[in-house]
PDB file of C-alpha atoms in Angstrom:
ATOM      1  CA  UNK C   1      72.744  99.450 117.395  1.00 67.00           C
ATOM      2  CA  UNK C   2      73.278  99.798 113.670  1.00 85.00           C
ATOM      3  CA  UNK C   3      74.067  96.934 111.341  1.00 92.00           C
ATOM      4  CA  UNK C   4      77.103  98.910 110.166  1.00 95.00           C
ATOM      5  CA  UNK C   5      78.597  98.899 113.675  1.00 96.00           C
ATOM      6  CA  UNK C   6      77.898  95.182 114.055  1.00 96.00           C
ATOM      7  CA  UNK C   7      79.566  94.472 110.701  1.00 97.00           C
ATOM      8  CA  UNK C   8      82.565  96.584 111.702  1.00 98.00           C
ATOM      9  CA  UNK C   9      82.781  94.711 115.017  1.00 98.00           C
ATOM     10  CA  UNK C  10      82.938  91.208 113.527  1.00 98.00           C
ATOM     11  CA  UNK C  11      86.623  91.092 112.535  1.00 98.00           C
ATOM     12  CA  UNK C  12      87.955  92.870 115.647  1.00 98.00           C
ATOM     13  CA  UNK C  13      90.968  91.203 117.258  1.00 98.00           C
ATOM     14  CA  UNK C  14      92.336  94.214 119.158  1.00 98.00           C
ATOM     15  CA  UNK C  15      90.410  96.792 121.188  1.00 98.00           C
ATOM     16  CA  UNK C  16      92.287  99.979 122.068  1.00 98.00           C
ATOM     17  CA  UNK C  17      91.231 102.538 124.663  1.00 98.00           C
ATOM     18  CA  UNK C  18      92.159 106.108 125.457  1.00 98.00           C
ATOM     19  CA  UNK C  19      92.111 106.838 129.205  1.00 97.00           C
ATOM     20  CA  UNK C  20      91.161 110.403 130.190  1.00 96.00           C
ATOM     21  CA  UNK C  21      87.577 110.988 129.130  1.00 97.00           C
ATOM     22  CA  UNK C  22      87.066 107.356 128.108  1.00 98.00           C
ATOM     23  CA  UNK C  23      88.042 105.057 130.977  1.00 98.00           C
ATOM     24  CA  UNK C  24      87.653 108.040 133.313  1.00 97.00           C
ATOM     25  CA  UNK C  25      85.245 110.969 133.352  1.00 95.00           C
ATOM     26  CA  UNK C  26      88.013 113.187 132.001  1.00 91.00           C
ATOM     27  CA  UNK C  27      88.602 115.155 135.169  1.00 89.00           C
ATOM     28  CA  UNK C  28      92.131 115.437 136.513  1.00 86.00           C
ATOM     29  CA  UNK C  29      92.452 115.361 140.307  1.00 86.00           C
ATOM     30  CA  UNK C  30      95.649 116.790 141.807  1.00 86.00           C
ATOM     31  CA  UNK C  31      96.490 116.622 145.490  1.00 85.00           C
ATOM     32  CA  UNK C  32      98.538 119.286 147.297  1.00 91.00           C
ATOM     33  CA  UNK C  33     101.635 117.077 147.233  1.00 90.00           C
ATOM     34  CA  UNK C  34     101.470 117.020 143.409  1.00 82.00           C
ATOM     35  CA  UNK C  35     100.183 113.478 143.118  1.00 83.00           C
ATOM     36  CA  UNK C  36      97.049 112.752 141.160  1.00 84.00           C
ATOM     37  CA  UNK C  37      94.250 110.253 141.211  1.00 85.00           C
ATOM     38  CA  UNK C  38      91.621 109.054 138.773  1.00 89.00           C
ATOM     39  CA  UNK C  39      88.387 107.173 139.155  1.00 91.00           C
ATOM     40  CA  UNK C  40      87.565 104.173 136.976  1.00 95.00           C
ATOM     41  CA  UNK C  41      84.237 102.457 136.419  1.00 96.00           C
ATOM     42  CA  UNK C  42      84.116  98.788 137.434  1.00 96.00           C
ATOM     43  CA  UNK C  43      81.606  98.051 134.660  1.00 97.00           C
ATOM     44  CA  UNK C  44      84.208  99.164 132.122  1.00 98.00           C
ATOM     45  CA  UNK C  45      86.835  96.962 133.737  1.00 97.00           C
ATOM     46  CA  UNK C  46      84.546  93.940 133.614  1.00 97.00           C
ATOM     47  CA  UNK C  47      83.785  94.610 129.949  1.00 97.00           C
ATOM     48  CA  UNK C  48      87.502  94.673 129.156  1.00 98.00           C
ATOM     49  CA  UNK C  49      87.974  91.382 131.002  1.00 97.00           C
ATOM     50  CA  UNK C  50      85.065  89.877 129.058  1.00 96.00           C
ATOM     51  CA  UNK C  51      86.714  90.920 125.784  1.00 96.00           C
ATOM     52  CA  UNK C  52      90.029  89.388 126.775  1.00 97.00           C
ATOM     53  CA  UNK C  53      88.320  86.174 127.900  1.00 95.00           C
ATOM     54  CA  UNK C  54      86.726  85.998 124.441  1.00 96.00           C
ATOM     55  CA  UNK C  55      90.166  86.216 122.816  1.00 96.00           C
ATOM     56  CA  UNK C  56      90.194  89.901 121.859  1.00 98.00           C
ATOM     57  CA  UNK C  57      93.497  91.580 122.687  1.00 98.00           C
ATOM     58  CA  UNK C  58      93.470  94.925 124.483  1.00 98.00           C
ATOM     59  CA  UNK C  59      95.659  98.007 124.636  1.00 98.00           C
ATOM     60  CA  UNK C  60      95.714 101.484 126.118  1.00 98.00           C
ATOM     61  CA  UNK C  61      97.209 104.476 124.320  1.00 98.00           C
ATOM     62  CA  UNK C  62      97.134 107.627 126.457  1.00 97.00           C
ATOM     63  CA  UNK C  63      98.492 111.100 125.934  1.00 94.00           C
ATOM     64  CA  UNK C  64      99.196 111.471 129.649  1.00 92.00           C
ATOM     65  CA  UNK C  65     101.553 109.380 131.771  1.00 93.00           C
ATOM     66  CA  UNK C  66     100.653 108.401 135.307  1.00 91.00           C
ATOM     67  CA  UNK C  67     101.331 105.462 137.643  1.00 92.00           C
ATOM     68  CA  UNK C  68      97.577 105.188 138.296  1.00 93.00           C
ATOM     69  CA  UNK C  69      96.961 104.099 134.703  1.00 95.00           C
ATOM     70  CA  UNK C  70      99.829 101.630 134.866  1.00 96.00           C
ATOM     71  CA  UNK C  71      98.276 100.115 137.993  1.00 95.00           C
ATOM     72  CA  UNK C  72      94.815  99.940 136.389  1.00 96.00           C
ATOM     73  CA  UNK C  73      96.175  98.257 133.251  1.00 98.00           C
ATOM     74  CA  UNK C  74      98.077  95.748 135.364  1.00 97.00           C
ATOM     75  CA  UNK C  75      95.010  95.020 137.521  1.00 97.00           C
ATOM     76  CA  UNK C  76      92.913  94.327 134.434  1.00 97.00           C
ATOM     77  CA  UNK C  77      95.649  92.348 132.687  1.00 97.00           C
ATOM     78  CA  UNK C  78      95.880  94.727 129.709  1.00 98.00           C
ATOM     79  CA  UNK C  79      99.157  93.693 128.074  1.00 97.00           C
ATOM     80  CA  UNK C  80      99.825  96.686 125.828  1.00 98.00           C
ATOM     81  CA  UNK C  81     100.173 100.038 127.585  1.00 98.00           C
ATOM     82  CA  UNK C  82     101.509 103.184 125.942  1.00 98.00           C
ATOM     83  CA  UNK C  83     101.483 106.409 127.964  1.00 97.00           C
ATOM     84  CA  UNK C  84     102.660 109.937 127.269  1.00 96.00           C
ATOM     85  CA  UNK C  85     101.999 109.492 123.554  1.00 94.00           C
ATOM     86  CA  UNK C  86     100.051 112.055 121.543  1.00 91.00           C
ATOM     87  CA  UNK C  87     101.138 110.337 118.293  1.00 96.00           C
ATOM     88  CA  UNK C  88      98.614 107.564 118.746  1.00 97.00           C
ATOM     89  CA  UNK C  89      98.519 106.451 115.117  1.00 97.00           C
ATOM     90  CA  UNK C  90     102.310 105.966 115.133  1.00 97.00           C
ATOM     91  CA  UNK C  91     102.005 103.906 118.317  1.00 98.00           C
ATOM     92  CA  UNK C  92      99.239 101.815 116.800  1.00 98.00           C
ATOM     93  CA  UNK C  93     101.277 101.241 113.630  1.00 98.00           C
ATOM     94  CA  UNK C  94     104.061  99.710 115.716  1.00 98.00           C
ATOM     95  CA  UNK C  95     101.654  97.580 117.733  1.00 98.00           C
ATOM     96  CA  UNK C  96      99.937  96.255 114.611  1.00 98.00           C
ATOM     97  CA  UNK C  97     103.289  95.303 113.136  1.00 98.00           C
ATOM     98  CA  UNK C  98     104.224  93.527 116.376  1.00 98.00           C
ATOM     99  CA  UNK C  99     100.903  91.642 116.543  1.00 98.00           C
ATOM    100  CA  UNK C 100     100.561  90.972 112.802  1.00 98.00           C
ATOM    101  CA  UNK C 101      97.152  92.652 112.607  1.00 98.00           C
ATOM    102  CA  UNK C 102      95.521  95.036 110.131  1.00 98.00           C
ATOM    103  CA  UNK C 103      93.594  98.237 110.830  1.00 98.00           C
ATOM    104  CA  UNK C 104      90.320  96.488 109.945  1.00 98.00           C
ATOM    105  CA  UNK C 105      90.906  94.176 112.941  1.00 98.00           C
ATOM    106  CA  UNK C 106      91.149  97.099 115.387  1.00 98.00           C
ATOM    107  CA  UNK C 107      88.465  98.890 117.389  1.00 98.00           C
ATOM    108  CA  UNK C 108      89.289 102.171 119.135  1.00 98.00           C
ATOM    109  CA  UNK C 109      87.372 104.204 121.699  1.00 98.00           C
ATOM    110  CA  UNK C 110      88.329 107.847 122.175  1.00 98.00           C
ATOM    111  CA  UNK C 111      87.007 111.270 123.063  1.00 98.00           C
ATOM    112  CA  UNK C 112      89.170 114.102 121.761  1.00 97.00           C
ATOM    113  CA  UNK C 113      91.231 115.384 118.842  1.00 97.00           C
ATOM    114  CA  UNK C 114      94.395 113.311 119.504  1.00 96.00           C
ATOM    115  CA  UNK C 115      92.195 110.209 119.094  1.00 98.00           C
ATOM    116  CA  UNK C 116      90.721 111.266 115.771  1.00 97.00           C
ATOM    117  CA  UNK C 117      93.454 109.969 113.406  1.00 97.00           C
ATOM    118  CA  UNK C 118      93.088 106.504 114.935  1.00 98.00           C
ATOM    119  CA  UNK C 119      89.280 106.618 115.049  1.00 98.00           C
ATOM    120  CA  UNK C 120      89.196 107.453 111.337  1.00 97.00           C
ATOM    121  CA  UNK C 121      91.733 104.756 110.360  1.00 98.00           C
ATOM    122  CA  UNK C 122      90.613 101.624 112.248  1.00 98.00           C
ATOM    123  CA  UNK C 123      87.844  99.177 111.357  1.00 98.00           C
ATOM    124  CA  UNK C 124      85.642 100.326 114.245  1.00 98.00           C
ATOM    125  CA  UNK C 125      86.379 103.827 115.521  1.00 98.00           C
ATOM    126  CA  UNK C 126      84.022 105.052 118.207  1.00 98.00           C
ATOM    127  CA  UNK C 127      83.613 108.077 120.436  1.00 98.00           C
ATOM    128  CA  UNK C 128      82.077 108.318 123.896  1.00 98.00           C
ATOM    129  CA  UNK C 129      78.819 110.264 124.288  1.00 98.00           C
ATOM    130  CA  UNK C 130      80.547 113.320 125.776  1.00 98.00           C
ATOM    131  CA  UNK C 131      83.417 113.374 123.270  1.00 98.00           C
ATOM    132  CA  UNK C 132      84.276 116.571 121.453  1.00 98.00           C
ATOM    133  CA  UNK C 133      81.614 117.281 118.814  1.00 98.00           C
ATOM    134  CA  UNK C 134      84.089 117.112 115.923  1.00 98.00           C
ATOM    135  CA  UNK C 135      85.261 113.675 117.090  1.00 98.00           C
ATOM    136  CA  UNK C 136      81.677 112.406 117.409  1.00 98.00           C
ATOM    137  CA  UNK C 137      80.946 113.626 113.874  1.00 98.00           C
ATOM    138  CA  UNK C 138      83.846 111.635 112.413  1.00 98.00           C
ATOM    139  CA  UNK C 139      83.499 108.415 114.422  1.00 98.00           C
ATOM    140  CA  UNK C 140      81.762 105.321 113.044  1.00 98.00           C
ATOM    141  CA  UNK C 141      79.561 105.360 116.131  1.00 98.00           C
ATOM    142  CA  UNK C 142      79.000 107.058 119.476  1.00 98.00           C
ATOM    143  CA  UNK C 143      78.270 105.288 122.752  1.00 98.00           C
ATOM    144  CA  UNK C 144      75.173 106.198 124.705  1.00 98.00           C
ATOM    145  CA  UNK C 145      77.192 106.285 127.922  1.00 98.00           C
ATOM    146  CA  UNK C 146      79.619 109.040 128.807  1.00 98.00           C
ATOM    147  CA  UNK C 147      83.323 108.459 129.383  1.00 98.00           C
ATOM    148  CA  UNK C 148      83.980 106.924 132.789  1.00 97.00           C
ATOM    149  CA  UNK C 149      80.304 106.007 133.117  1.00 97.00           C
ATOM    150  CA  UNK C 150      80.130 102.685 131.272  1.00 98.00           C
ATOM    151  CA  UNK C 151      81.062 103.762 127.733  1.00 98.00           C
ATOM    152  CA  UNK C 152      83.920 101.253 127.554  1.00 98.00           C
ATOM    153  CA  UNK C 153      81.576  98.474 128.714  1.00 98.00           C
ATOM    154  CA  UNK C 154      79.114  99.422 125.979  1.00 98.00           C
ATOM    155  CA  UNK C 155      81.945  99.373 123.420  1.00 98.00           C
ATOM    156  CA  UNK C 156      83.145  95.958 124.631  1.00 98.00           C
ATOM    157  CA  UNK C 157      79.643  94.499 124.532  1.00 97.00           C
ATOM    158  CA  UNK C 158      79.141  95.843 121.004  1.00 98.00           C
ATOM    159  CA  UNK C 159      82.220  93.921 119.845  1.00 98.00           C
ATOM    160  CA  UNK C 160      81.144  90.765 121.681  1.00 97.00           C
ATOM    161  CA  UNK C 161      77.613  91.036 120.254  1.00 96.00           C
ATOM    162  CA  UNK C 162      78.963  91.556 116.729  1.00 97.00           C
ATOM    163  CA  UNK C 163      81.032  88.396 117.084  1.00 97.00           C
ATOM    164  CA  UNK C 164      78.160  86.375 118.567  1.00 94.00           C
ATOM    165  CA  UNK C 165      79.996  86.050 121.890  1.00 93.00           C
ATOM    166  CA  UNK C 166      78.020  88.284 124.254  1.00 93.00           C
ATOM    167  CA  UNK C 167      75.663  85.569 125.501  1.00 91.00           C
ATOM    168  CA  UNK C 168      78.582  83.227 126.184  1.00 89.00           C
ATOM    169  CA  UNK C 169      80.520  86.009 127.925  1.00 89.00           C
ATOM    170  CA  UNK C 170      77.556  86.690 130.211  1.00 89.00           C
ATOM    171  CA  UNK C 171      76.732  82.994 130.748  1.00 87.00           C
ATOM    172  CA  UNK C 172      80.253  82.400 132.034  1.00 82.00           C
ATOM    173  CA  UNK C 173      79.127  84.138 135.218  1.00 83.00           C
ATOM    174  CA  UNK C 174      75.995  82.041 135.811  1.00 81.00           C
TER     175      UNK C 174
END
């Protein structure tokens, strides 16, 4: 892990996640009745809970809208959920105004072109390992894990490590 990423992670007060390709593997599953389902990684969910327990706020901004994501956000206790929004930077602008935060205090994890404006603007903008090549090239860092396979956990632990809170977050479970 680079010193640059650790420095960028120190001031983070809000971690924002895309869903498809980040919290999931990016596949869309549709049943015959038109409903859909997604699979989420429990390691990612635990990482998000660890962040929140350490005082870092969390949000989801997704281009798609589905009740499954609403249920997942509710289960994890993620207070800020924005779905069906391709204009992610506009959404983030409003959230920062509401929370009284600056871009330097935001970390974002994404995987595709709609995420790129936010990745380039925030203090810590990261891409998952299997993100689009152009997005990986312009991110501050890239996770080793793929989307839906622990990338969000890695991102969360990076922030906790940068803030000197990872050991305490892990010790809470001893």
